[in-house]
């Protein structure tokens, strides 16, 4: 056993007791990065990390993150470290400031090892579209880990770091967490500052993170949450002591589920463990009810998400023109317009161009009312229905995905004409800004799958408590790819 294989909580205890040093942890992490086979890394800052670790000579009981290594998705600004969002258009861009969450983690004493791969500009869900190619699943390198936060997920699942930063606009932390057998959490929209997180679709984007236990997720939320003057959309609401929820009696125990989503899952093993989990939760005093969420609203999830996210992305990414950041266009460009169009033609992959076309088309004067505004209206209907759901239920609990991680050759990034509910339901939490946690649930032929809990806005404490009850059932704490466990 290596101390690097522990949760933040356990690793912290070992640091406090002097059983291991931060320098030893960072050296071990560097070794694992060098031997890694998942293609999870963008720019690394290993020498700096080692220097920082050497400065950590003692760790106090209260300094939970001090001396603990972590990685961040490459769409967070990191001062002095190249940041590309896995897109050629940003190659060579070195930010001059840290994202607020990076600053908060550094102030808490955590040690940044570097940046991880993503689906280009965080658009995509497979971990196969970044400029570095496919990021694979550490459980089986012929399979995907999912995206867009692929490298951050793979590096927690493979034991390189006990936690990492991802971002979640539609499911980009919670879907990969399912494929990696770890915990992935997005809090309420506005709970955490997005300053320095490259925008994809601002009304949906959330800072989100991976860890190996619910307790670790709670502790990270305490450190990251809270208002920031640099992001005026961040909430002034008081930051709670989320970890204190985990061991106290839960007075919110009503679980709801949507039957059509379960019907869309063919994998019997996943369905059986899901129902077994619900039975176990009933034994813990939870009540479980089916909720009739209108099917036409489930059908609307994918088009609504695509039109809103692509429209916002088109507008947000208009600044990626080769003038201000990154890629330098060819000398042959004679006019600004040629210069920008050369940068954008060479800088973006076809998936990004397709999304910009969808976005631009939806925003055109003649289409805006029919596409963009209509999608916003449908979004309101979905959120109103969810608010109705939350009048009767405290949590929506559903399997995260219809299968274990698919083979790389079986995934497609093509436009889907017939989207499945089950592929898109995690986006409900983004449309409504709800906190949402993925927990590992079990394994099928040694490959992980997870379950997701979504709760009311600003009730992260309750969502995490429910997650703790699930963790107590599955006993899936600190599952790593080389440390096979069962789940239920
Ligand atoms: N998979 C979704 C998409 O393709 C979500 C991406 C995300 O959450 N960043 O856009």
Short mmCIF file of C-alpha atoms and ligand atoms in Angstrom, two decimals:
data_model
loop_
_atom_site.label_atom_id
_atom_site.label_comp_id
_atom_site.label_asym_id
_atom_site.label_seq_id
_atom_site.Cartn_x
_atom_site.Cartn_y
_atom_site.Cartn_z
CA UNK A 1 0.00 0.00 0.00
CA UNK A 2 1.20 3.49 -0.83
CA UNK A 3 0.04 6.55 1.07
CA UNK A 4 -0.89 7.98 -2.33
CA UNK A 5 -3.65 5.36 -2.58
CA UNK A 6 -5.54 6.88 0.35
CA UNK A 7 -8.41 9.37 0.49
CA UNK A 8 -7.68 13.01 1.32
CA UNK A 9 -8.91 12.37 4.87
CA UNK A 10 -6.58 9.39 5.40
CA UNK A 11 -3.65 10.99 3.60
CA UNK A 12 -4.05 14.09 5.75
CA UNK A 13 -3.96 11.98 8.92
CA UNK A 14 -0.77 10.28 7.73
CA UNK A 15 0.78 13.71 7.06
CA UNK A 16 -0.27 15.01 10.49
CA UNK A 17 1.25 11.97 12.20
CA UNK A 18 4.45 12.27 10.17
CA UNK A 19 4.04 8.80 8.63
CA UNK A 20 4.63 10.28 5.19
CA UNK A 21 5.81 13.65 3.85
CA UNK A 22 4.34 15.80 1.15
CA UNK A 23 7.60 15.41 -0.77
CA UNK A 24 7.23 11.62 -0.75
CA UNK A 25 3.63 11.90 -1.96
CA UNK A 26 4.58 14.25 -4.79
CA UNK A 27 7.56 12.09 -5.83
CA UNK A 28 5.34 9.03 -5.97
CA UNK A 29 2.70 10.93 -7.96
CA UNK A 30 5.39 12.03 -10.45
CA UNK A 31 6.49 8.43 -10.87
CA UNK A 32 2.91 7.35 -11.52
CA UNK A 33 2.43 10.17 -14.04
CA UNK A 34 5.53 8.98 -15.91
CA UNK A 35 4.23 5.40 -16.03
CA UNK A 36 0.64 6.35 -16.86
CA UNK A 37 -0.96 4.82 -19.96
CA UNK A 38 -4.21 6.81 -20.15
CA UNK A 39 -2.95 9.95 -21.95
CA UNK A 40 -4.35 12.22 -19.24
CA UNK A 41 -1.92 15.13 -19.18
CA UNK A 42 -1.43 18.53 -20.68
CA UNK A 43 1.28 20.87 -19.30
CA UNK A 44 2.79 19.69 -16.01
CA UNK A 45 4.56 21.71 -13.32
CA UNK A 46 6.40 18.89 -11.58
CA UNK A 47 9.56 20.77 -10.53
CA UNK A 48 7.50 23.57 -9.01
CA UNK A 49 5.29 21.00 -7.27
CA UNK A 50 8.33 19.27 -5.77
CA UNK A 51 9.71 22.62 -4.56
CA UNK A 52 6.38 23.42 -2.90
CA UNK A 53 6.18 19.98 -1.31
CA UNK A 54 9.66 20.35 0.19
CA UNK A 55 8.48 23.48 2.00
CA UNK A 56 5.78 21.49 3.84
CA UNK A 57 7.58 20.48 7.02
CA UNK A 58 4.57 19.96 9.29
CA UNK A 59 0.81 19.64 8.85
CA UNK A 60 -1.72 20.67 11.52
CA UNK A 61 -5.01 18.87 12.27
CA UNK A 62 -7.00 21.72 10.69
CA UNK A 63 -4.90 21.95 7.52
CA UNK A 64 -6.79 19.27 5.64
CA UNK A 65 -5.35 19.94 2.16
CA UNK A 66 -1.85 20.99 3.15
CA UNK A 67 0.77 19.03 1.25
CA UNK A 68 -1.77 17.04 -0.79
CA UNK A 69 -1.15 16.81 -4.56
CA UNK A 70 -3.90 17.53 -7.12
CA UNK A 71 -4.43 18.10 -10.84
CA UNK A 72 -6.71 20.54 -12.67
CA UNK A 73 -8.57 20.27 -15.95
CA UNK A 74 -6.82 22.34 -18.60
CA UNK A 75 -9.69 24.83 -18.85
CA UNK A 76 -8.69 26.54 -15.57
CA UNK A 77 -6.32 29.49 -15.80
CA UNK A 78 -3.06 28.65 -14.10
CA UNK A 79 -0.47 31.36 -13.73
CA UNK A 80 2.72 30.48 -15.59
CA UNK A 81 1.44 27.08 -16.80
CA UNK A 82 0.36 26.71 -20.43
CA UNK A 83 -3.44 26.37 -20.59
CA UNK A 84 -5.03 25.21 -23.84
CA UNK A 85 -8.38 23.59 -22.96
CA UNK A 86 -7.01 20.78 -25.17
CA UNK A 87 -7.54 22.99 -28.23
CA UNK A 88 -4.94 23.93 -30.83
CA UNK A 89 -6.43 27.39 -30.93
CA UNK A 90 -4.92 28.09 -27.50
CA UNK A 91 -1.55 26.43 -28.05
CA UNK A 92 1.18 28.40 -26.32
CA UNK A 93 -1.20 30.45 -24.18
CA UNK A 94 0.24 31.00 -20.69
CA UNK A 95 -2.18 32.79 -18.34
CA UNK A 96 -0.95 35.53 -16.03
CA UNK A 97 -3.37 34.70 -13.21
CA UNK A 98 -4.83 31.73 -11.37
CA UNK A 99 -8.51 30.81 -11.46
CA UNK A 100 -10.18 31.54 -8.10
CA UNK A 101 -10.54 27.83 -7.28
CA UNK A 102 -6.83 27.26 -7.98
CA UNK A 103 -6.01 30.15 -5.63
CA UNK A 104 -8.27 28.73 -2.92
CA UNK A 105 -6.73 25.27 -3.18
CA UNK A 106 -3.19 26.69 -3.15
CA UNK A 107 -4.05 28.87 -0.13
CA UNK A 108 -5.27 25.72 1.61
CA UNK A 109 -1.83 24.21 0.96
CA UNK A 110 -2.72 21.76 -1.84
CA UNK A 111 0.00 21.18 -4.42
CA UNK A 112 -0.78 21.55 -8.12
CA UNK A 113 1.04 18.99 -10.26
CA UNK A 114 -0.30 20.31 -13.55
CA UNK A 115 -3.11 20.14 -16.05
CA UNK A 116 -5.24 17.36 -17.47
CA UNK A 117 -6.76 16.60 -20.86
CA UNK A 118 -10.37 17.31 -21.81
CA UNK A 119 -12.66 17.10 -24.80
CA UNK A 120 -11.71 20.21 -26.73
CA UNK A 121 -12.97 23.36 -24.92
CA UNK A 122 -15.05 21.05 -22.63
CA UNK A 123 -17.49 20.25 -25.43
CA UNK A 124 -18.11 16.53 -25.71
CA UNK A 125 -18.61 13.56 -23.49
CA UNK A 126 -16.20 10.90 -24.65
CA UNK A 127 -12.69 12.09 -23.80
CA UNK A 128 -11.68 11.46 -27.40
CA UNK A 129 -11.81 14.93 -29.00
CA UNK A 130 -8.99 16.88 -27.33
CA UNK A 131 -5.92 17.84 -29.38
CA UNK A 132 -3.89 15.13 -27.64
CA UNK A 133 -6.17 12.35 -28.83
CA UNK A 134 -8.04 9.75 -26.82
CA UNK A 135 -7.79 9.62 -23.02
CA UNK A 136 -8.47 6.06 -21.95
CA UNK A 137 -9.93 4.29 -18.94
CA UNK A 138 -7.36 3.02 -16.43
CA UNK A 139 -9.54 -0.07 -15.78
CA UNK A 140 -9.16 -1.06 -19.43
CA UNK A 141 -7.17 1.02 -21.88
CA UNK A 142 -9.30 -0.08 -24.80
CA UNK A 143 -12.26 1.79 -23.27
CA UNK A 144 -13.15 5.45 -22.77
CA UNK A 145 -13.15 7.17 -19.40
CA UNK A 146 -15.73 9.65 -20.71
CA UNK A 147 -15.58 13.39 -20.81
CA UNK A 148 -15.22 16.14 -21.03
CA UNK A 149 -13.17 16.02 -17.81
CA UNK A 150 -11.37 12.86 -18.96
CA UNK A 151 -7.82 13.37 -17.68
CA UNK A 152 -8.96 14.60 -14.26
CA UNK A 153 -11.19 11.55 -13.81
CA UNK A 154 -8.64 9.01 -15.05
CA UNK A 155 -5.93 10.37 -12.77
CA UNK A 156 -8.06 10.04 -9.62
CA UNK A 157 -9.28 6.55 -10.62
CA UNK A 158 -5.73 5.42 -11.36
CA UNK A 159 -4.31 6.56 -8.03
CA UNK A 160 -2.19 9.49 -9.20
CA UNK A 161 -3.94 12.10 -7.06
CA UNK A 162 -6.69 11.84 -4.42
CA UNK A 163 -8.70 14.65 -6.02
CA UNK A 164 -8.83 16.78 -9.13
CA UNK A 165 -10.75 19.69 -10.62
CA UNK A 166 -13.08 19.16 -13.56
CA UNK A 167 -15.96 21.28 -14.84
CA UNK A 168 -19.56 20.32 -15.54
CA UNK A 169 -21.82 21.99 -18.11
CA UNK A 170 -24.00 18.99 -19.02
CA UNK A 171 -22.51 16.00 -17.16
CA UNK A 172 -18.77 16.34 -17.73
CA UNK A 173 -17.77 15.32 -14.23
CA UNK A 174 -20.70 13.12 -13.26
CA UNK A 175 -20.69 10.81 -16.32
CA UNK A 176 -16.91 10.11 -16.29
CA UNK A 177 -17.08 9.57 -12.49
CA UNK A 178 -19.44 6.68 -13.28
CA UNK A 179 -17.01 5.23 -15.84
CA UNK A 180 -14.09 5.66 -13.43
CA UNK A 181 -15.73 4.23 -10.29
CA UNK A 182 -15.19 7.41 -8.25
CA UNK A 183 -17.19 10.31 -6.77
CA UNK A 184 -17.89 13.37 -8.92
CA UNK A 185 -19.78 16.43 -7.72
CA UNK A 186 -21.18 19.62 -9.20
CA UNK A 187 -22.65 22.00 -6.62
CA UNK A 188 -25.43 24.53 -7.19
CA UNK A 189 -24.77 26.98 -10.03
CA UNK A 190 -23.25 30.09 -8.39
CA UNK A 191 -22.07 28.26 -5.26
CA UNK A 192 -18.44 28.41 -6.45
CA UNK A 193 -16.70 31.21 -8.33
CA UNK A 194 -16.12 30.54 -12.02
CA UNK A 195 -13.44 33.23 -12.26
CA UNK A 196 -10.68 31.79 -14.43
CA UNK A 197 -12.72 28.81 -15.65
CA UNK A 198 -12.87 29.13 -19.44
CA UNK A 199 -16.53 29.63 -20.25
CA UNK A 200 -18.33 27.06 -22.37
CA UNK A 201 -21.98 27.90 -21.63
CA UNK A 202 -22.08 30.33 -18.69
CA UNK A 203 -25.67 29.66 -17.64
CA UNK A 204 -24.84 25.94 -17.25
CA UNK A 205 -21.12 25.89 -16.31
CA UNK A 206 -20.11 24.79 -12.82
CA UNK A 207 -16.81 24.15 -11.13
CA UNK A 208 -16.89 20.44 -10.31
CA UNK A 209 -14.48 17.87 -8.88
CA UNK A 210 -13.55 14.22 -8.46
CA UNK A 211 -12.56 12.46 -5.24
CA UNK A 212 -12.60 8.99 -3.70
CA UNK A 213 -15.09 9.45 -0.86
CA UNK A 214 -18.12 11.58 -0.02
CA UNK A 215 -16.26 13.05 2.95
CA UNK A 216 -13.50 14.30 0.65
CA UNK A 217 -16.09 15.87 -1.65
CA UNK A 218 -17.68 17.63 1.37
CA UNK A 219 -14.34 19.01 2.54
CA UNK A 220 -13.49 20.30 -0.95
CA UNK A 221 -16.89 21.99 -1.16
CA UNK A 222 -16.23 23.80 2.13
CA UNK A 223 -12.95 25.12 0.76
CA UNK A 224 -14.12 26.05 -2.72
CA UNK A 225 -17.59 27.52 -2.08
CA UNK A 226 -18.35 31.13 -1.27
CA UNK A 227 -18.70 34.52 -2.89
CA UNK A 228 -15.89 35.98 -4.97
CA UNK A 229 -15.93 39.62 -6.11
CA UNK A 230 -14.25 38.55 -9.33
CA UNK A 231 -17.34 36.52 -10.27
CA UNK A 232 -20.35 38.62 -9.39
CA UNK A 233 -22.66 35.70 -10.20
CA UNK A 234 -21.21 33.77 -7.26
CA UNK A 235 -23.58 33.55 -4.31
CA UNK A 236 -23.31 35.45 -1.03
CA UNK A 237 -25.09 32.60 0.77
CA UNK A 238 -23.24 31.32 3.80
CA UNK A 239 -20.92 28.37 3.19
CA UNK A 240 -22.04 25.49 5.37
CA UNK A 241 -20.08 22.87 7.22
CA UNK A 242 -20.99 20.20 4.69
CA UNK A 243 -19.01 17.40 6.30
CA UNK A 244 -21.05 17.80 9.51
CA UNK A 245 -24.16 16.67 7.57
CA UNK A 246 -22.66 13.28 6.81
CA UNK A 247 -22.98 11.67 10.23
CA UNK A 248 -26.12 13.35 11.50
CA UNK A 249 -29.68 12.11 11.12
CA UNK A 250 -31.16 13.02 7.77
CA UNK A 251 -34.64 14.52 7.97
CA UNK A 252 -35.03 14.58 4.18
CA UNK A 253 -35.61 11.09 2.93
CA UNK A 254 -37.86 11.15 -0.11
CA UNK A 255 -36.41 9.70 -3.28
CA UNK A 256 -38.06 9.97 -6.69
CA UNK A 257 -37.19 8.38 -10.02
CA UNK A 258 -38.35 8.62 -13.64
CA UNK A 259 -39.45 5.29 -15.08
CA UNK A 260 -38.75 6.04 -18.79
CA UNK A 261 -35.09 6.53 -17.96
CA UNK A 262 -34.87 3.15 -16.25
CA UNK A 263 -36.75 1.57 -19.14
CA UNK A 264 -34.09 2.92 -21.50
CA UNK A 265 -31.41 0.85 -19.74
CA UNK A 266 -30.92 -2.68 -21.11
CA UNK A 267 -28.09 -3.64 -18.80
CA UNK A 268 -29.75 -5.89 -16.19
CA UNK A 269 -26.78 -5.79 -13.83
CA UNK A 270 -26.94 -1.98 -13.60
CA UNK A 271 -30.71 -2.02 -13.14
CA UNK A 272 -30.57 -4.75 -10.50
CA UNK A 273 -27.97 -3.00 -8.41
CA UNK A 274 -29.92 0.25 -8.72
CA UNK A 275 -33.09 -1.40 -7.34
CA UNK A 276 -31.07 -3.21 -4.69
CA UNK A 277 -29.65 0.15 -3.64
CA UNK A 278 -33.17 1.60 -3.36
CA UNK A 279 -34.17 -1.35 -1.15
CA UNK A 280 -31.16 -0.74 1.08
CA UNK A 281 -32.05 2.94 1.31
CA UNK A 282 -35.62 1.99 2.27
CA UNK A 283 -34.11 -0.03 5.11
CA UNK A 284 -32.44 3.19 6.20
CA UNK A 285 -35.82 4.94 6.36
CA UNK A 286 -35.94 6.45 2.86
CA UNK A 287 -39.21 6.51 0.92
CA UNK A 288 -39.07 5.78 -2.82
CA UNK A 289 -41.62 7.01 -5.37
CA UNK A 290 -41.98 6.97 -9.10
CA UNK A 291 -42.56 10.46 -10.53
CA UNK A 292 -44.26 10.99 -13.86
CA UNK A 293 -41.96 13.47 -15.53
CA UNK A 294 -43.62 14.28 -18.88
CA UNK A 295 -41.92 12.32 -21.67
CA UNK A 296 -42.03 15.26 -24.05
CA UNK A 297 -39.86 17.18 -21.60
CA UNK A 298 -37.42 14.28 -21.41
CA UNK A 299 -37.38 14.30 -25.20
CA UNK A 300 -36.61 18.00 -25.11
CA UNK A 301 -33.50 17.62 -22.92
CA UNK A 302 -31.03 17.03 -25.72
CA UNK A 303 -32.19 19.71 -28.19
CA UNK A 304 -32.63 22.28 -25.40
CA UNK A 305 -29.18 21.55 -24.02
CA UNK A 306 -27.58 21.63 -27.47
CA UNK A 307 -29.21 24.86 -28.62
CA UNK A 308 -28.53 26.74 -25.39
CA UNK A 309 -25.00 25.43 -24.86
CA UNK A 310 -23.93 25.85 -28.50
CA UNK A 311 -25.39 29.37 -28.65
CA UNK A 312 -23.62 30.42 -25.48
CA UNK A 313 -20.39 28.74 -26.63
CA UNK A 314 -20.50 30.54 -29.98
CA UNK A 315 -20.73 33.84 -28.18
CA UNK A 316 -18.17 33.01 -25.44
CA UNK A 317 -15.57 31.60 -27.82
CA UNK A 318 -15.72 34.50 -30.27
CA UNK A 319 -12.57 35.80 -28.57
CA UNK A 320 -10.54 32.77 -29.70
CA UNK A 321 -9.43 34.44 -32.90
CA UNK A 322 -5.64 34.09 -32.87
CA UNK A 323 -5.25 37.78 -32.04
CA UNK A 324 -5.43 37.83 -28.27
CA UNK A 325 -4.36 34.32 -27.29
CA UNK A 326 -2.73 31.19 -28.54
CA UNK A 327 -2.25 30.03 -32.09
CA UNK A 328 -0.55 32.38 -34.51
CA UNK A 329 -2.07 32.33 -38.01
CA UNK A 330 -0.06 32.01 -41.21
CA UNK A 331 2.01 34.90 -42.52
CA UNK A 332 -0.05 34.85 -45.68
CA UNK A 333 -3.12 36.31 -44.03
CA UNK A 334 -3.46 39.83 -45.43
CA UNK A 335 -6.49 41.20 -43.59
CA UNK A 336 -7.81 40.82 -40.03
CA UNK A 337 -10.62 38.79 -41.37
CA UNK A 338 -8.25 36.38 -43.18
CA UNK A 339 -6.07 36.26 -40.07
CA UNK A 340 -8.95 35.29 -37.78
CA UNK A 341 -10.51 32.87 -40.17
CA UNK A 342 -7.16 31.12 -40.65
CA UNK A 343 -6.70 30.83 -36.86
CA UNK A 344 -10.20 29.49 -36.36
CA UNK A 345 -10.05 27.12 -39.33
CA UNK A 346 -6.83 25.51 -38.14
CA UNK A 347 -7.42 25.96 -34.42
CA UNK A 348 -10.72 24.10 -33.95
CA UNK A 349 -11.60 20.48 -34.64
CA UNK A 350 -14.69 19.53 -36.63
CA UNK A 351 -16.79 18.87 -33.50
CA UNK A 352 -16.24 22.44 -32.30
CA UNK A 353 -16.99 23.89 -35.73
CA UNK A 354 -20.23 21.92 -35.89
CA UNK A 355 -21.27 23.26 -32.49
CA UNK A 356 -20.46 26.83 -33.53
CA UNK A 357 -22.59 26.35 -36.62
CA UNK A 358 -25.51 25.13 -34.48
CA UNK A 359 -24.98 28.09 -32.14
CA UNK A 360 -24.67 30.71 -34.88
CA UNK A 361 -27.67 29.30 -36.72
CA UNK A 362 -29.78 29.44 -33.54
CA UNK A 363 -28.76 33.02 -32.89
CA UNK A 364 -29.35 34.40 -36.40
CA UNK A 365 -31.93 37.21 -36.40
CA UNK A 366 -34.37 35.14 -38.44
CA UNK A 367 -33.97 32.04 -36.22
CA UNK A 368 -33.45 33.46 -32.76
CA UNK A 369 -37.10 33.45 -31.73
CA UNK A 370 -37.81 30.01 -33.14
CA UNK A 371 -34.65 28.30 -31.85
CA UNK A 372 -32.80 30.11 -29.08
CA UNK A 373 -35.80 31.68 -27.31
CA UNK A 374 -37.90 28.55 -27.73
CA UNK A 375 -35.11 26.47 -26.19
CA UNK A 376 -35.03 28.91 -23.27
CA UNK A 377 -38.78 28.56 -22.83
CA UNK A 378 -38.52 24.77 -22.91
CA UNK A 379 -35.70 25.01 -20.37
CA UNK A 380 -38.08 26.92 -18.08
CA UNK A 381 -40.70 24.19 -18.45
CA UNK A 382 -38.15 21.52 -17.53
CA UNK A 383 -37.01 23.48 -14.47
CA UNK A 384 -40.60 24.24 -13.39
CA UNK A 385 -41.36 20.52 -13.60
CA UNK A 386 -38.28 19.77 -11.50
CA UNK A 387 -39.38 22.33 -8.94
CA UNK A 388 -42.72 20.52 -8.80
CA UNK A 389 -40.80 17.25 -8.38
CA UNK A 390 -38.94 18.81 -5.44
CA UNK A 391 -42.22 19.72 -3.73
CA UNK A 392 -42.82 15.99 -3.26
CA UNK A 393 -39.29 14.59 -3.32
CA UNK A 394 -35.93 15.48 -1.85
CA UNK A 395 -33.71 13.68 -4.36
CA UNK A 396 -33.80 12.42 -7.91
CA UNK A 397 -31.77 9.21 -7.95
CA UNK A 398 -30.97 7.44 -11.23
CA UNK A 399 -28.21 5.35 -12.81
CA UNK A 400 -25.66 7.66 -14.48
CA UNK A 401 -25.27 5.79 -17.72
CA UNK A 402 -26.82 2.90 -19.60
CA UNK A 403 -23.63 0.81 -19.55
CA UNK A 404 -20.15 0.38 -18.23
CA UNK A 405 -17.51 2.40 -20.16
CA UNK A 406 -17.75 1.60 -23.88
CA UNK A 407 -14.86 0.55 -26.13
CA UNK A 408 -13.08 3.42 -27.83
CA UNK A 409 -14.03 2.10 -31.28
CA UNK A 410 -17.71 1.99 -30.31
CA UNK A 411 -18.07 5.67 -29.48
CA UNK A 412 -19.07 8.22 -32.00
CA UNK A 413 -18.90 11.97 -31.88
CA UNK A 414 -21.36 12.24 -34.73
CA UNK A 415 -24.54 14.24 -34.40
CA UNK A 416 -27.16 12.03 -32.81
CA UNK A 417 -30.52 12.02 -34.61
CA UNK A 418 -32.21 9.85 -32.01
CA UNK A 419 -30.85 10.79 -28.61
CA UNK A 420 -31.58 8.55 -25.63
CA UNK A 421 -33.06 9.93 -22.39
CA UNK A 422 -30.47 8.01 -20.50
CA UNK A 423 -27.61 9.70 -22.32
CA UNK A 424 -28.83 13.16 -21.39
CA UNK A 425 -30.69 13.11 -18.09
CA UNK A 426 -27.72 14.32 -16.03
CA UNK A 427 -28.07 17.67 -17.84
CA UNK A 428 -31.25 18.35 -15.86
CA UNK A 429 -29.01 19.43 -12.97
CA UNK A 430 -27.31 22.01 -15.20
CA UNK A 431 -30.53 23.35 -16.70
CA UNK A 432 -31.86 23.96 -13.16
CA UNK A 433 -28.55 24.74 -11.44
CA UNK A 434 -29.11 21.85 -8.98
CA UNK A 435 -26.35 20.19 -6.93
CA UNK A 436 -25.66 16.68 -8.22
CA UNK A 437 -23.38 13.88 -7.08
CA UNK A 438 -22.26 10.68 -8.79
CA UNK A 439 -21.37 7.78 -6.50
CA UNK A 440 -19.83 4.47 -7.56
CA UNK A 441 -22.40 1.68 -7.41
CA UNK A 442 -20.88 -1.55 -8.65
CA UNK A 443 -18.83 -3.43 -11.24
CA UNK A 444 -19.68 -5.56 -14.22
CA UNK A 445 -16.85 -7.79 -15.42
CA UNK A 446 -14.46 -5.58 -13.50
CA UNK A 447 -15.73 -2.33 -15.05
CA UNK A 448 -17.38 0.34 -12.89
CA UNK A 449 -20.80 2.01 -13.07
CA UNK A 450 -22.36 4.69 -10.89
CA UNK A 451 -25.54 6.21 -9.54
CA UNK A 452 -26.47 9.88 -9.47
CA UNK A 453 -28.27 12.00 -6.85
CA UNK A 454 -29.66 15.45 -7.69
CA UNK A 455 -31.13 17.69 -5.00
CA UNK A 456 -32.60 21.14 -4.47
CA UNK A 457 -30.55 24.27 -5.08
CA UNK A 458 -28.19 25.08 -2.20
CA UNK A 459 -28.94 21.80 -0.44
CA UNK A 460 -25.50 20.36 -1.08
CA UNK A 461 -25.37 19.21 2.56
CA UNK A 462 -28.40 16.95 2.08
CA UNK A 463 -27.22 15.64 -1.28
CA UNK A 464 -23.89 14.73 0.28
CA UNK A 465 -25.60 13.12 3.28
CA UNK A 466 -27.65 10.97 0.92
CA UNK A 467 -24.38 10.17 -0.89
CA UNK A 468 -22.87 9.13 2.43
CA UNK A 469 -25.79 6.77 3.04
CA UNK A 470 -25.15 5.28 -0.41
CA UNK A 471 -21.43 4.99 0.30
CA UNK A 472 -22.26 3.18 3.56
CA UNK A 473 -24.30 0.67 1.53
CA UNK A 474 -21.85 0.13 -1.35
CA UNK A 475 -18.71 0.47 0.80
CA UNK A 476 -17.08 1.89 -2.32
CA UNK A 477 -14.63 4.23 -0.66
CA UNK A 478 -11.33 4.85 -2.33
CA UNK A 479 -11.89 2.44 -5.21
CA UNK A 480 -8.92 2.52 -7.55
CA UNK A 481 -8.38 0.66 -10.78
CA UNK A 482 -5.79 -1.65 -9.21
CA UNK A 483 -7.75 -2.13 -6.03
CA UNK A 484 -10.82 -3.98 -7.22
CA UNK A 485 -13.95 -3.86 -5.05
CA UNK A 486 -17.47 -5.25 -5.46
CA UNK A 487 -20.15 -2.66 -4.72
CA UNK A 488 -23.69 -3.94 -5.00
N1 LIG B 1 -21.36 15.87 -22.83
C1 LIG B 1 -21.92 17.20 -22.81
C2 LIG B 1 -21.54 17.92 -24.09
O1 LIG B 1 -21.24 17.26 -25.00
C3 LIG B 1 -21.47 17.92 -21.57
C4 LIG B 1 -20.19 18.65 -21.63
C5 LIG B 1 -19.82 19.30 -20.33
O2 LIG B 1 -20.45 19.09 -19.29
N2 LIG B 1 -18.78 20.15 -20.38
O3 LIG B 1 -21.56 19.10 -24.22
#
